[in-house]
Amino acid sequence: MVELPRSVSRGRPRSDSVDRALAEAALEEFVGRGYHAMSIESIAARAGVSKVSLYRRWNSKLAIATEVLQFLNKTITPVGDHGSFEADIRALLNESIGSRSAKTAANIVMRMMGEISVNAELLALYRTYIIIPRLEQLRGLIERARARKELRADLPTDVACAMIAGPLFLYYLTVLANLNLPRNLADQLTRSILRGIT
């Protein structure tokens, strides 16, 4: 079961437990079947609620996708200041690599890549709720390191972000392929990233 953060109620009172069940079911349907193949009926059945309950919240699949991506956006954990760029990067990588949610995250990313390539509306949602917030998080981490004079002065911030995000994207690919990875992968990636940008 995919675990999502608690939703924020809007307008008239709603059942938080039903919201969560529907959002989790929608995400599982999306990952398992894709945006075009999933249906409101299948989401309601997976969540164990009536179609009426679902239609009261979302009146289209695009509305469902919007809500789910908003839920996922809330899962972004700010990278705290660990005292150095190296410690910040290691904390970020350790949170993603080897975690119990890594396979779920990998499935979401790969399914999303296929869907947004042929759906401009989904691409816009993905940019708004997933890509931009995560890039902003990385930019904040980079600028903090820059203020501590830990980075090369000639390195653009967005290039540094790409050098951090790229290995994580590749990691998700290897997770899906069930490849054997070093147990200390986060440490190895941290050292490699640092050699390139500090």
PDB file of C-alpha atoms in Angstrom:
ATOM      1  CA  MET A   1       0.000   0.000   0.000  1.00  0.00           C
ATOM      2  CA  VAL A   2       1.304   3.422  -0.946  1.00  0.00           C
ATOM      3  CA  GLU A   3       1.446   5.746   2.033  1.00  0.00           C
ATOM      4  CA  LEU A   4       0.556   9.383   1.432  1.00  0.00           C
ATOM      5  CA  PRO A   5       0.561  12.365   3.805  1.00  0.00           C
ATOM      6  CA  ARG A   6      -2.597  13.573   5.450  1.00  0.00           C
ATOM      7  CA  SER A   7      -4.807  15.701   3.254  1.00  0.00           C
ATOM      8  CA  VAL A   8      -5.967  19.215   4.021  1.00  0.00           C
ATOM      9  CA  SER A   9      -9.743  19.614   3.969  1.00  0.00           C
ATOM     10  CA  ARG A  10     -11.233  22.200   1.663  1.00  0.00           C
ATOM     11  CA  GLY A  11     -14.764  23.607   1.664  1.00  0.00           C
ATOM     12  CA  ARG A  12     -17.377  21.353   3.198  1.00  0.00           C
ATOM     13  CA  PRO A  13     -16.230  18.707   5.714  1.00  0.00           C
ATOM     14  CA  ARG A  14     -14.827  15.557   4.169  1.00  0.00           C
ATOM     15  CA  SER A  15     -13.665  12.243   5.516  1.00  0.00           C
ATOM     16  CA  ASP A  16      -9.881  12.292   5.768  1.00  0.00           C
ATOM     17  CA  SER A  17      -9.721   8.494   5.828  1.00  0.00           C
ATOM     18  CA  VAL A  18     -11.754   8.265   2.620  1.00  0.00           C
ATOM     19  CA  ASP A  19      -9.592  10.958   0.985  1.00  0.00           C
ATOM     20  CA  ARG A  20      -6.474   8.987   1.811  1.00  0.00           C
ATOM     21  CA  ALA A  21      -7.930   5.674   0.681  1.00  0.00           C
ATOM     22  CA  LEU A  22      -8.980   7.192  -2.632  1.00  0.00           C
ATOM     23  CA  ALA A  23      -5.649   8.944  -3.204  1.00  0.00           C
ATOM     24  CA  GLU A  24      -3.693   5.780  -2.429  1.00  0.00           C
ATOM     25  CA  ALA A  25      -5.969   3.737  -4.694  1.00  0.00           C
ATOM     26  CA  ALA A  26      -5.619   6.300  -7.476  1.00  0.00           C
ATOM     27  CA  LEU A  27      -1.835   6.231  -7.219  1.00  0.00           C
ATOM     28  CA  GLU A  28      -1.767   2.435  -7.281  1.00  0.00           C
ATOM     29  CA  GLU A  29      -4.068   2.371 -10.308  1.00  0.00           C
ATOM     30  CA  PHE A  30      -1.911   4.949 -12.068  1.00  0.00           C
ATOM     31  CA  VAL A  31       1.311   3.032 -11.417  1.00  0.00           C
ATOM     32  CA  GLY A  32      -0.234  -0.331 -12.241  1.00  0.00           C
ATOM     33  CA  ARG A  33      -2.331   0.533 -15.283  1.00  0.00           C
ATOM     34  CA  GLY A  34      -1.382   4.010 -16.473  1.00  0.00           C
ATOM     35  CA  TYR A  35      -3.413   7.165 -16.796  1.00  0.00           C
ATOM     36  CA  HIS A  36      -5.426   6.142 -19.852  1.00  0.00           C
ATOM     37  CA  ALA A  37      -6.248   2.629 -18.646  1.00  0.00           C
ATOM     38  CA  MET A  38      -7.239   3.518 -15.090  1.00  0.00           C
ATOM     39  CA  SER A  39     -10.885   4.304 -14.441  1.00  0.00           C
ATOM     40  CA  ILE A  40     -12.920   5.993 -11.754  1.00  0.00           C
ATOM     41  CA  GLU A  41     -14.752   2.699 -11.191  1.00  0.00           C
ATOM     42  CA  SER A  42     -11.529   0.755 -10.628  1.00  0.00           C
ATOM     43  CA  ILE A  43     -10.193   3.384  -8.230  1.00  0.00           C
ATOM     44  CA  ALA A  44     -13.394   3.352  -6.176  1.00  0.00           C
ATOM     45  CA  ALA A  45     -13.366  -0.463  -6.072  1.00  0.00           C
ATOM     46  CA  ARG A  46      -9.717  -0.584  -4.992  1.00  0.00           C
ATOM     47  CA  ALA A  47     -10.385   1.983  -2.254  1.00  0.00           C
ATOM     48  CA  GLY A  48     -13.485   0.110  -1.078  1.00  0.00           C
ATOM     49  CA  VAL A  49     -15.776   3.115  -1.475  1.00  0.00           C
ATOM     50  CA  SER A  50     -18.707   3.943  -3.715  1.00  0.00           C
ATOM     51  CA  LYS A  51     -18.346   5.759  -7.023  1.00  0.00           C
ATOM     52  CA  VAL A  52     -20.521   8.475  -5.512  1.00  0.00           C
ATOM     53  CA  SER A  53     -17.882   9.118  -2.821  1.00  0.00           C
ATOM     54  CA  LEU A  54     -15.228   9.474  -5.480  1.00  0.00           C
ATOM     55  CA  TYR A  55     -17.288  11.728  -7.759  1.00  0.00           C
ATOM     56  CA  ARG A  56     -17.999  14.015  -4.803  1.00  0.00           C
ATOM     57  CA  ARG A  57     -14.280  14.697  -4.597  1.00  0.00           C
ATOM     58  CA  TRP A  58     -13.063  14.420  -8.194  1.00  0.00           C
ATOM     59  CA  ASN A  59     -15.148  14.751 -11.358  1.00  0.00           C
ATOM     60  CA  SER A  60     -12.480  13.589 -13.831  1.00  0.00           C
ATOM     61  CA  LYS A  61      -9.296  11.575 -14.111  1.00  0.00           C
ATOM     62  CA  LEU A  62      -7.316  14.778 -14.537  1.00  0.00           C
ATOM     63  CA  ALA A  63      -8.711  16.054 -11.233  1.00  0.00           C
ATOM     64  CA  ILE A  64      -7.647  12.772  -9.639  1.00  0.00           C
ATOM     65  CA  ALA A  65      -4.132  13.115 -11.069  1.00  0.00           C
ATOM     66  CA  THR A  66      -3.927  16.670  -9.744  1.00  0.00           C
ATOM     67  CA  GLU A  67      -4.910  15.581  -6.248  1.00  0.00           C
ATOM     68  CA  VAL A  68      -2.472  12.668  -6.216  1.00  0.00           C
ATOM     69  CA  LEU A  69       0.442  14.823  -7.364  1.00  0.00           C
ATOM     70  CA  GLN A  70      -0.448  17.372  -4.697  1.00  0.00           C
ATOM     71  CA  PHE A  71      -0.320  14.567  -2.138  1.00  0.00           C
ATOM     72  CA  LEU A  72       3.068  13.463  -3.437  1.00  0.00           C
ATOM     73  CA  ASN A  73       4.323  17.030  -3.299  1.00  0.00           C
ATOM     74  CA  LYS A  74       3.639  17.030   0.429  1.00  0.00           C
ATOM     75  CA  THR A  75       6.011  14.082   0.866  1.00  0.00           C
ATOM     76  CA  ILE A  76       9.020  16.265   0.049  1.00  0.00           C
ATOM     77  CA  THR A  77      11.180  16.333   3.152  1.00  0.00           C
ATOM     78  CA  PRO A  78      13.274  19.491   3.485  1.00  0.00           C
ATOM     79  CA  VAL A  79      16.980  18.771   3.715  1.00  0.00           C
ATOM     80  CA  GLY A  80      18.090  20.195   7.020  1.00  0.00           C
ATOM     81  CA  ASP A  81      21.382  21.964   7.523  1.00  0.00           C
ATOM     82  CA  HIS A  82      23.765  19.224   8.641  1.00  0.00           C
ATOM     83  CA  GLY A  83      26.722  21.591   8.895  1.00  0.00           C
ATOM     84  CA  SER A  84      28.404  20.881   5.575  1.00  0.00           C
ATOM     85  CA  PHE A  85      27.579  20.230   1.939  1.00  0.00           C
ATOM     86  CA  GLU A  86      28.905  16.688   2.231  1.00  0.00           C
ATOM     87  CA  ALA A  87      26.646  15.940   5.194  1.00  0.00           C
ATOM     88  CA  ASP A  88      23.648  17.494   3.433  1.00  0.00           C
ATOM     89  CA  ILE A  89      24.199  15.412   0.276  1.00  0.00           C
ATOM     90  CA  ARG A  90      24.711  12.218   2.261  1.00  0.00           C
ATOM     91  CA  ALA A  91      21.491  12.834   4.187  1.00  0.00           C
ATOM     92  CA  LEU A  92      19.569  13.465   0.958  1.00  0.00           C
ATOM     93  CA  LEU A  93      20.889  10.311  -0.706  1.00  0.00           C
ATOM     94  CA  ASN A  94      20.419   8.145   2.371  1.00  0.00           C
ATOM     95  CA  GLU A  95      16.776   9.212   2.505  1.00  0.00           C
ATOM     96  CA  SER A  96      16.194   7.892  -1.019  1.00  0.00           C
ATOM     97  CA  ILE A  97      18.645   5.047  -1.515  1.00  0.00           C
ATOM     98  CA  GLY A  98      17.796   1.795   0.165  1.00  0.00           C
ATOM     99  CA  SER A  99      14.612   3.111   1.744  1.00  0.00           C
ATOM    100  CA  ARG A 100      11.480   0.974   1.893  1.00  0.00           C
ATOM    101  CA  SER A 101       9.731   3.418  -0.416  1.00  0.00           C
ATOM    102  CA  ALA A 102      12.443   3.334  -3.105  1.00  0.00           C
ATOM    103  CA  LYS A 103      10.654   0.752  -5.289  1.00  0.00           C
ATOM    104  CA  THR A 104       7.396   2.696  -5.056  1.00  0.00           C
ATOM    105  CA  ALA A 105       9.155   5.944  -5.956  1.00  0.00           C
ATOM    106  CA  ALA A 106      10.895   4.245  -8.881  1.00  0.00           C
ATOM    107  CA  ASN A 107       7.608   2.885 -10.210  1.00  0.00           C
ATOM    108  CA  ILE A 108       5.953   6.297  -9.943  1.00  0.00           C
ATOM    109  CA  VAL A 109       8.824   8.044 -11.741  1.00  0.00           C
ATOM    110  CA  MET A 110       9.016   5.535 -14.580  1.00  0.00           C
ATOM    111  CA  ARG A 111       5.254   5.405 -15.125  1.00  0.00           C
ATOM    112  CA  MET A 112       5.115   9.185 -15.080  1.00  0.00           C
ATOM    113  CA  MET A 113       7.891   9.458 -17.680  1.00  0.00           C
ATOM    114  CA  GLY A 114       5.876   7.369 -20.106  1.00  0.00           C
ATOM    115  CA  GLU A 115       2.626   9.216 -19.502  1.00  0.00           C
ATOM    116  CA  ILE A 116       3.847  12.822 -19.666  1.00  0.00           C
ATOM    117  CA  SER A 117       5.562  12.209 -23.001  1.00  0.00           C
ATOM    118  CA  VAL A 118       2.133  11.989 -24.664  1.00  0.00           C
ATOM    119  CA  ASN A 119      -0.029  14.115 -22.345  1.00  0.00           C
ATOM    120  CA  ALA A 120       0.642  17.846 -22.078  1.00  0.00           C
ATOM    121  CA  GLU A 121      -1.793  18.295 -19.166  1.00  0.00           C
ATOM    122  CA  LEU A 122      -0.046  15.642 -17.069  1.00  0.00           C
ATOM    123  CA  LEU A 123       3.325  17.134 -17.972  1.00  0.00           C
ATOM    124  CA  ALA A 124       2.185  20.523 -16.674  1.00  0.00           C
ATOM    125  CA  LEU A 125       0.978  18.956 -13.419  1.00  0.00           C
ATOM    126  CA  TYR A 126       4.216  16.995 -13.017  1.00  0.00           C
ATOM    127  CA  ARG A 127       6.279  20.150 -13.515  1.00  0.00           C
ATOM    128  CA  THR A 128       4.190  22.098 -11.001  1.00  0.00           C
ATOM    129  CA  TYR A 129       3.910  19.579  -8.186  1.00  0.00           C
ATOM    130  CA  ILE A 130       6.981  17.339  -8.537  1.00  0.00           C
ATOM    131  CA  ILE A 131       9.842  18.729 -10.619  1.00  0.00           C
ATOM    132  CA  ILE A 132       9.798  22.408  -9.624  1.00  0.00           C
ATOM    133  CA  PRO A 133       9.467  21.820  -5.842  1.00  0.00           C
ATOM    134  CA  ARG A 134      12.283  19.262  -5.870  1.00  0.00           C
ATOM    135  CA  LEU A 135      14.547  21.499  -7.918  1.00  0.00           C
ATOM    136  CA  GLU A 136      13.846  24.334  -5.502  1.00  0.00           C
ATOM    137  CA  GLN A 137      14.856  22.051  -2.658  1.00  0.00           C
ATOM    138  CA  LEU A 138      18.132  21.225  -4.411  1.00  0.00           C
ATOM    139  CA  ARG A 139      18.775  24.862  -5.262  1.00  0.00           C
ATOM    140  CA  GLY A 140      18.370  25.766  -1.606  1.00  0.00           C
ATOM    141  CA  LEU A 141      20.890  23.097  -0.640  1.00  0.00           C
ATOM    142  CA  ILE A 142      23.332  24.304  -3.318  1.00  0.00           C
ATOM    143  CA  GLU A 143      23.008  27.969  -2.362  1.00  0.00           C
ATOM    144  CA  ARG A 144      23.577  27.097   1.280  1.00  0.00           C
ATOM    145  CA  ALA A 145      26.793  25.331   0.298  1.00  0.00           C
ATOM    146  CA  ARG A 146      27.762  28.263  -1.918  1.00  0.00           C
ATOM    147  CA  ALA A 147      27.336  30.647   1.004  1.00  0.00           C
ATOM    148  CA  ARG A 148      29.726  28.426   2.985  1.00  0.00           C
ATOM    149  CA  LYS A 149      32.167  28.615   0.032  1.00  0.00           C
ATOM    150  CA  GLU A 150      32.110  24.849  -0.395  1.00  0.00           C
ATOM    151  CA  LEU A 151      31.407  24.868  -4.158  1.00  0.00           C
ATOM    152  CA  ARG A 152      33.400  25.761  -7.230  1.00  0.00           C
ATOM    153  CA  ALA A 153      32.705  29.398  -8.070  1.00  0.00           C
ATOM    154  CA  ASP A 154      32.366  28.653 -11.796  1.00  0.00           C
ATOM    155  CA  LEU A 155      29.672  25.988 -11.389  1.00  0.00           C
ATOM    156  CA  PRO A 156      26.106  27.115 -12.253  1.00  0.00           C
ATOM    157  CA  THR A 157      23.515  26.173  -9.644  1.00  0.00           C
ATOM    158  CA  ASP A 158      21.317  24.244 -12.083  1.00  0.00           C
ATOM    159  CA  VAL A 159      24.278  22.187 -13.288  1.00  0.00           C
ATOM    160  CA  ALA A 160      25.067  21.279  -9.684  1.00  0.00           C
ATOM    161  CA  CYS A 161      21.411  20.284  -9.199  1.00  0.00           C
ATOM    162  CA  ALA A 162      21.578  18.036 -12.258  1.00  0.00           C
ATOM    163  CA  MET A 163      24.723  16.337 -10.943  1.00  0.00           C
ATOM    164  CA  ILE A 164      22.841  15.427  -7.770  1.00  0.00           C
ATOM    165  CA  ALA A 165      19.485  14.516  -9.314  1.00  0.00           C
ATOM    166  CA  GLY A 166      20.971  12.496 -12.188  1.00  0.00           C
ATOM    167  CA  PRO A 167      22.414   9.687 -10.050  1.00  0.00           C
ATOM    168  CA  LEU A 168      19.111   9.419  -8.156  1.00  0.00           C
ATOM    169  CA  PHE A 169      17.196   8.988 -11.406  1.00  0.00           C
ATOM    170  CA  LEU A 170      19.640   6.295 -12.517  1.00  0.00           C
ATOM    171  CA  TYR A 171      19.257   4.629  -9.123  1.00  0.00           C
ATOM    172  CA  TYR A 172      15.505   4.331  -9.672  1.00  0.00           C
ATOM    173  CA  LEU A 173      16.171   2.624 -13.006  1.00  0.00           C
ATOM    174  CA  THR A 174      18.474   0.094 -11.371  1.00  0.00           C
ATOM    175  CA  VAL A 175      15.946  -0.561  -8.603  1.00  0.00           C
ATOM    176  CA  LEU A 176      13.309  -1.506 -11.178  1.00  0.00           C
ATOM    177  CA  ALA A 177      15.806  -3.726 -13.008  1.00  0.00           C
ATOM    178  CA  ASN A 178      16.626  -5.547  -9.735  1.00  0.00           C
ATOM    179  CA  LEU A 179      20.342  -4.984 -10.248  1.00  0.00           C
ATOM    180  CA  ASN A 180      22.759  -5.653  -7.426  1.00  0.00           C
ATOM    181  CA  LEU A 181      24.028  -2.365  -6.036  1.00  0.00           C
ATOM    182  CA  PRO A 182      26.767  -1.692  -3.486  1.00  0.00           C
ATOM    183  CA  ARG A 183      25.525  -1.546   0.088  1.00  0.00           C
ATOM    184  CA  ASN A 184      27.358   1.765   0.524  1.00  0.00           C
ATOM    185  CA  LEU A 185      25.987   3.290  -2.692  1.00  0.00           C
ATOM    186  CA  ALA A 186      24.940   6.530  -0.965  1.00  0.00           C
ATOM    187  CA  ASP A 187      28.482   7.058   0.330  1.00  0.00           C
ATOM    188  CA  GLN A 188      30.033   6.286  -3.061  1.00  0.00           C
ATOM    189  CA  LEU A 189      27.683   8.682  -4.853  1.00  0.00           C
ATOM    190  CA  THR A 190      28.326  11.366  -2.244  1.00  0.00           C
ATOM    191  CA  ARG A 191      32.076  11.144  -2.806  1.00  0.00           C
ATOM    192  CA  SER A 192      31.679  11.200  -6.597  1.00  0.00           C
ATOM    193  CA  ILE A 193      29.348  14.210  -6.541  1.00  0.00           C
ATOM    194  CA  LEU A 194      31.682  16.085  -4.211  1.00  0.00           C
ATOM    195  CA  ARG A 195      34.659  15.479  -6.495  1.00  0.00           C
ATOM    196  CA  GLY A 196      32.723  17.022  -9.361  1.00  0.00           C
ATOM    197  CA  ILE A 197      31.285  20.138  -7.809  1.00  0.00           C
ATOM    198  CA  THR A 198      33.290  21.147  -4.739  1.00  0.00           C
TER     199      THR A 198
END
